[in-house]
Amino acid sequence: AQSVTQLGSHVSVSEGALVLLRCNYSSSVPPYLFWYVQYPNQGLQLLLKYTSAATLVKGINGFEAEFKKSETSFHLTKPSAHMSDAAEYFCAVSDRGNEKLTFGTGTRLTIIP
Amino acid sequence: EPEVTQTPSHQVTQMGQEVILRCVPISNHLYFYWYRQILGQKVEFLVSFYNNEISEKSEIFDDQFSVERPDGSNFTLKIRSTKLEDSAMYFCATRQALSGNTIYFGEGSWLTVV
């Protein structure tokens, strides 16, 4: 069975500061890993995904994530937070041969002006 | 950017009533999914659908739930007799092919059962 743990249900950072959202996964097979963002009253938008190519993955809006197998982690970062980054962020995992996504509980990111 | 379209965006229904949530997938996508998110909780997988049949379903997807693609375009989720605990945001998602492709989510249908 797969699972995802997101540390910190709420994270607050100042505008211009580094954003770091943590995600650890558990999977019995090499995983596919995803970060999705959910803005208020909107659906889930894919930020980036890891599918066994480069371990450092760049996504939209300046976000990136690094797959670290030894740490079973896929943390999301952005060098400089912007007010528009305020949203809920979900980490998700899937088996390569399995269709479904297993989501973490989400991290709500607040940007302090 | 291709879009998955869901209707209605919000529905309020009486307990025990039937509800149908509709989804228009991206045109060349072959794999379809329903997920749900109860307020304040994680997004949960309900069911996957391919080639006009269910390929996987979760424990949540009991006999009260059904899916179909009646006209080759819309993909629907039916809840036969709604319960209070069915109140949630329901997301449709679609994928072009199985391996390595992105799953695209719709904006969700918010169901409130009263």
Coordinates of C-alpha atoms in Angstrom, one line a residue:
Chain A
A1 CA 0.0 0.0 0.0
Q2 CA 1.1 3.5 -0.7
S3 CA 0.9 6.5 1.5
V4 CA 1.9 10.1 1.7
T5 CA 2.7 12.2 4.8
Q6 CA 2.7 16.0 4.6
L7 CA 4.4 17.5 7.6
G8 CA 2.6 20.7 8.7
S9 CA -1.0 21.3 7.8
H10 CA -0.4 25.0 7.9
V11 CA 2.7 26.9 6.8
S12 CA 3.1 30.6 6.9
V13 CA 6.0 32.5 5.1
S14 CA 6.7 36.1 4.4
E15 CA 6.4 37.4 0.9
G16 CA 9.8 37.0 -0.7
A17 CA 10.9 34.2 1.6
L18 CA 11.7 30.6 0.8
V19 CA 8.7 28.2 0.6
L20 CA 9.4 24.7 1.8
L21 CA 6.5 22.2 1.9
R22 CA 7.4 18.7 3.1
C23 CA 6.2 15.4 1.6
N24 CA 7.4 11.9 2.5
Y25 CA 6.0 8.9 0.8
S26 CA 5.8 5.2 1.3
S27 CA 5.7 2.8 -1.7
S28 CA 6.7 -0.8 -2.3
V29 CA 7.6 0.0 -5.9
P30 CA 9.3 3.0 -7.5
P31 CA 6.7 5.7 -7.4
Y32 CA 5.4 8.5 -9.5
L33 CA 5.1 11.6 -7.3
F34 CA 3.0 14.7 -7.8
W35 CA 2.3 18.1 -6.3
Y36 CA -1.1 19.6 -6.9
V37 CA -2.3 23.1 -5.9
Q38 CA -5.8 24.0 -5.0
Y39 CA -6.7 27.7 -5.0
P40 CA -9.8 28.8 -3.1
N41 CA -13.0 27.5 -4.7
Q42 CA -11.1 25.9 -7.5
G43 CA -10.1 22.4 -8.6
L44 CA -6.7 20.6 -8.4
Q45 CA -4.0 21.9 -10.7
L46 CA -0.8 20.0 -11.4
L47 CA 2.3 21.8 -10.3
L48 CA 4.8 19.2 -11.2
K49 CA 5.5 15.5 -11.3
Y50 CA 8.3 13.0 -11.0
T51 CA 8.2 10.0 -13.2
S52 CA 11.8 8.6 -12.9
A53 CA 13.6 11.0 -15.1
A54 CA 15.6 13.9 -13.5
T55 CA 15.3 13.9 -9.7
L56 CA 15.0 17.6 -9.6
V57 CA 11.7 18.5 -11.2
K58 CA 10.7 22.0 -12.2
G59 CA 7.1 23.0 -12.3
I60 CA 4.8 26.0 -12.9
N61 CA 4.9 29.3 -11.1
G62 CA 8.6 28.9 -10.1
F63 CA 8.1 25.7 -7.9
E64 CA 10.4 22.8 -7.9
A65 CA 10.7 19.5 -6.1
E66 CA 13.5 17.0 -5.5
F67 CA 13.0 13.3 -5.4
K68 CA 15.3 11.8 -2.7
K69 CA 15.0 8.0 -2.7
S70 CA 17.2 7.6 0.4
E71 CA 14.9 9.9 2.4
T72 CA 11.7 8.8 0.7
S73 CA 11.0 12.5 0.3
F74 CA 9.6 14.8 -2.4
H75 CA 9.7 18.3 -0.8
L76 CA 8.3 21.3 -2.7
T77 CA 10.3 24.5 -2.8
K78 CA 10.1 28.0 -4.2
P79 CA 12.9 30.5 -3.6
S80 CA 10.7 33.6 -3.2
A81 CA 7.1 33.5 -2.1
H82 CA 4.5 35.6 -3.8
M83 CA 1.1 36.6 -2.4
S84 CA -0.5 34.6 -5.3
D85 CA 1.0 31.4 -3.9
A86 CA -1.5 31.3 -1.0
A87 CA -3.3 28.0 -1.6
E88 CA -3.6 24.4 -0.4
Y89 CA -0.9 22.1 -1.7
F90 CA -1.3 18.4 -2.0
C91 CA 1.4 15.8 -2.5
A92 CA 0.3 12.5 -4.2
V93 CA 1.9 9.2 -5.1
S94 CA 1.0 6.5 -7.6
D95 CA 2.5 3.1 -8.5
R96 CA 3.8 3.0 -12.0
G97 CA 1.3 0.3 -13.0
N98 CA -1.5 1.5 -10.8
E99 CA -3.8 4.2 -11.9
K100 CA -5.0 5.8 -8.7
L101 CA -3.4 8.7 -6.9
T102 CA -3.0 8.6 -3.1
F103 CA -3.1 12.0 -1.6
G104 CA -1.6 13.5 1.5
T105 CA -3.7 15.6 3.8
G106 CA -2.6 18.8 2.3
T107 CA -0.7 21.9 3.5
R108 CA -2.3 25.3 3.6
L109 CA 0.2 27.9 2.6
T110 CA -0.3 31.5 3.9
I111 CA 1.8 34.3 2.6
I112 CA 2.4 37.2 5.1
P113 CA 2.8 40.6 3.4
Chain B
E1 CA -4.6 24.1 -21.6
P2 CA -7.2 21.3 -22.0
E3 CA -10.0 21.3 -19.4
V4 CA -12.2 18.8 -17.6
T5 CA -15.6 20.3 -17.2
Q6 CA -17.9 19.4 -14.3
T7 CA -21.6 20.2 -13.7
P8 CA -23.2 21.2 -11.5
S9 CA -20.6 23.3 -9.6
H10 CA -22.8 23.1 -6.5
Q11 CA -25.9 21.0 -5.6
V12 CA -27.9 20.9 -2.5
T13 CA -30.1 17.8 -2.1
Q14 CA -32.3 16.1 0.5
M15 CA -31.1 13.0 2.2
G16 CA -32.3 9.9 0.4
Q17 CA -32.5 11.7 -3.0
E18 CA -30.6 10.5 -6.1
V19 CA -27.8 12.8 -7.4
I20 CA -26.0 12.7 -10.8
L21 CA -22.8 14.5 -11.2
R22 CA -21.6 15.1 -14.7
C23 CA -18.1 15.4 -16.2
V24 CA -17.0 16.2 -19.8
P25 CA -13.5 14.7 -20.2
I26 CA -10.7 16.0 -22.3
S27 CA -11.5 14.8 -25.8
N28 CA -8.8 12.2 -26.5
H29 CA -8.6 10.9 -22.9
L30 CA -9.4 7.3 -22.3
Y31 CA -9.1 6.9 -18.5
F32 CA -11.6 8.5 -16.1
Y33 CA -11.8 8.8 -12.4
W34 CA -13.8 10.2 -9.6
Y35 CA -12.3 11.5 -6.4
R36 CA -13.9 13.2 -3.4
Q37 CA -12.8 15.6 -0.7
I38 CA -14.9 15.9 2.5
L39 CA -14.5 19.4 3.9
G40 CA -11.1 19.6 5.7
Q41 CA -10.0 16.1 4.7
K42 CA -7.7 14.6 2.1
V43 CA -8.7 13.9 -1.5
E44 CA -9.8 10.3 -1.7
F45 CA -10.0 8.0 -4.7
L46 CA -13.4 6.6 -5.5
V47 CA -13.3 4.8 -8.8
S48 CA -11.5 4.4 -12.1
F49 CA -13.2 3.7 -15.5
Y50 CA -11.7 2.5 -18.7
N51 CA -13.2 1.0 -21.9
N52 CA -16.7 1.3 -20.5
E53 CA -16.1 -0.6 -17.3
I54 CA -14.8 0.0 -13.8
S55 CA -11.2 -0.9 -13.5
E56 CA -10.7 -0.2 -9.8
K57 CA -12.9 1.1 -6.9
S58 CA -12.3 2.0 -3.3
E59 CA -14.1 0.8 -0.2
I60 CA -16.0 4.1 -0.3
F61 CA -17.6 3.2 -3.7
D62 CA -20.3 1.0 -2.4
D63 CA -23.6 -0.1 -4.0
Q64 CA -25.0 3.4 -3.6
F65 CA -22.5 4.7 -6.2
S66 CA -22.4 4.0 -9.9
V67 CA -20.6 5.4 -12.9
E68 CA -21.3 5.3 -16.6
R69 CA -20.5 7.0 -19.8
P70 CA -23.9 6.8 -21.5
D71 CA -23.3 8.8 -24.7
G72 CA -19.6 8.4 -25.2
S73 CA -18.8 11.9 -24.0
N74 CA -20.2 12.6 -20.5
F75 CA -18.9 10.6 -17.6
T76 CA -21.3 10.5 -14.7
L77 CA -21.3 9.6 -11.1
K78 CA -24.7 8.6 -9.6
I79 CA -25.4 8.4 -5.9
R80 CA -28.6 6.5 -5.6
S81 CA -29.8 7.5 -2.1
T82 CA -27.7 10.3 -0.6
K83 CA -26.6 10.3 3.0
L84 CA -25.4 13.2 5.1
E85 CA -21.9 11.9 5.0
D86 CA -21.9 12.1 1.2
S87 CA -21.5 15.8 1.5
A88 CA -18.2 16.6 -0.2
M89 CA -16.5 18.0 -3.2
Y90 CA -16.4 15.5 -6.0
F91 CA -13.7 15.8 -8.6
C92 CA -13.7 14.2 -12.0
A93 CA -10.3 13.5 -13.5
T94 CA -9.1 12.1 -16.8
R95 CA -5.9 10.8 -18.3
Q96 CA -4.9 10.2 -21.9
A97 CA -3.1 6.9 -21.5
L98 CA -2.1 4.9 -18.5
S99 CA 1.6 5.2 -17.9
G100 CA 3.3 8.5 -17.3
N101 CA 0.6 10.8 -18.4
T102 CA -0.8 13.5 -16.3
I103 CA -4.2 13.2 -14.6
Y104 CA -6.2 16.4 -15.2
F105 CA -8.8 17.3 -12.6
G106 CA -12.0 19.3 -13.0
E107 CA -13.0 22.1 -10.8
G108 CA -15.2 19.9 -8.7
S109 CA -18.9 19.6 -7.9
W110 CA -19.7 20.6 -4.3
L111 CA -22.5 18.3 -3.0
T112 CA -24.4 19.3 0.2
V113 CA -26.8 16.7 1.6
V114 CA -29.3 18.1 4.1

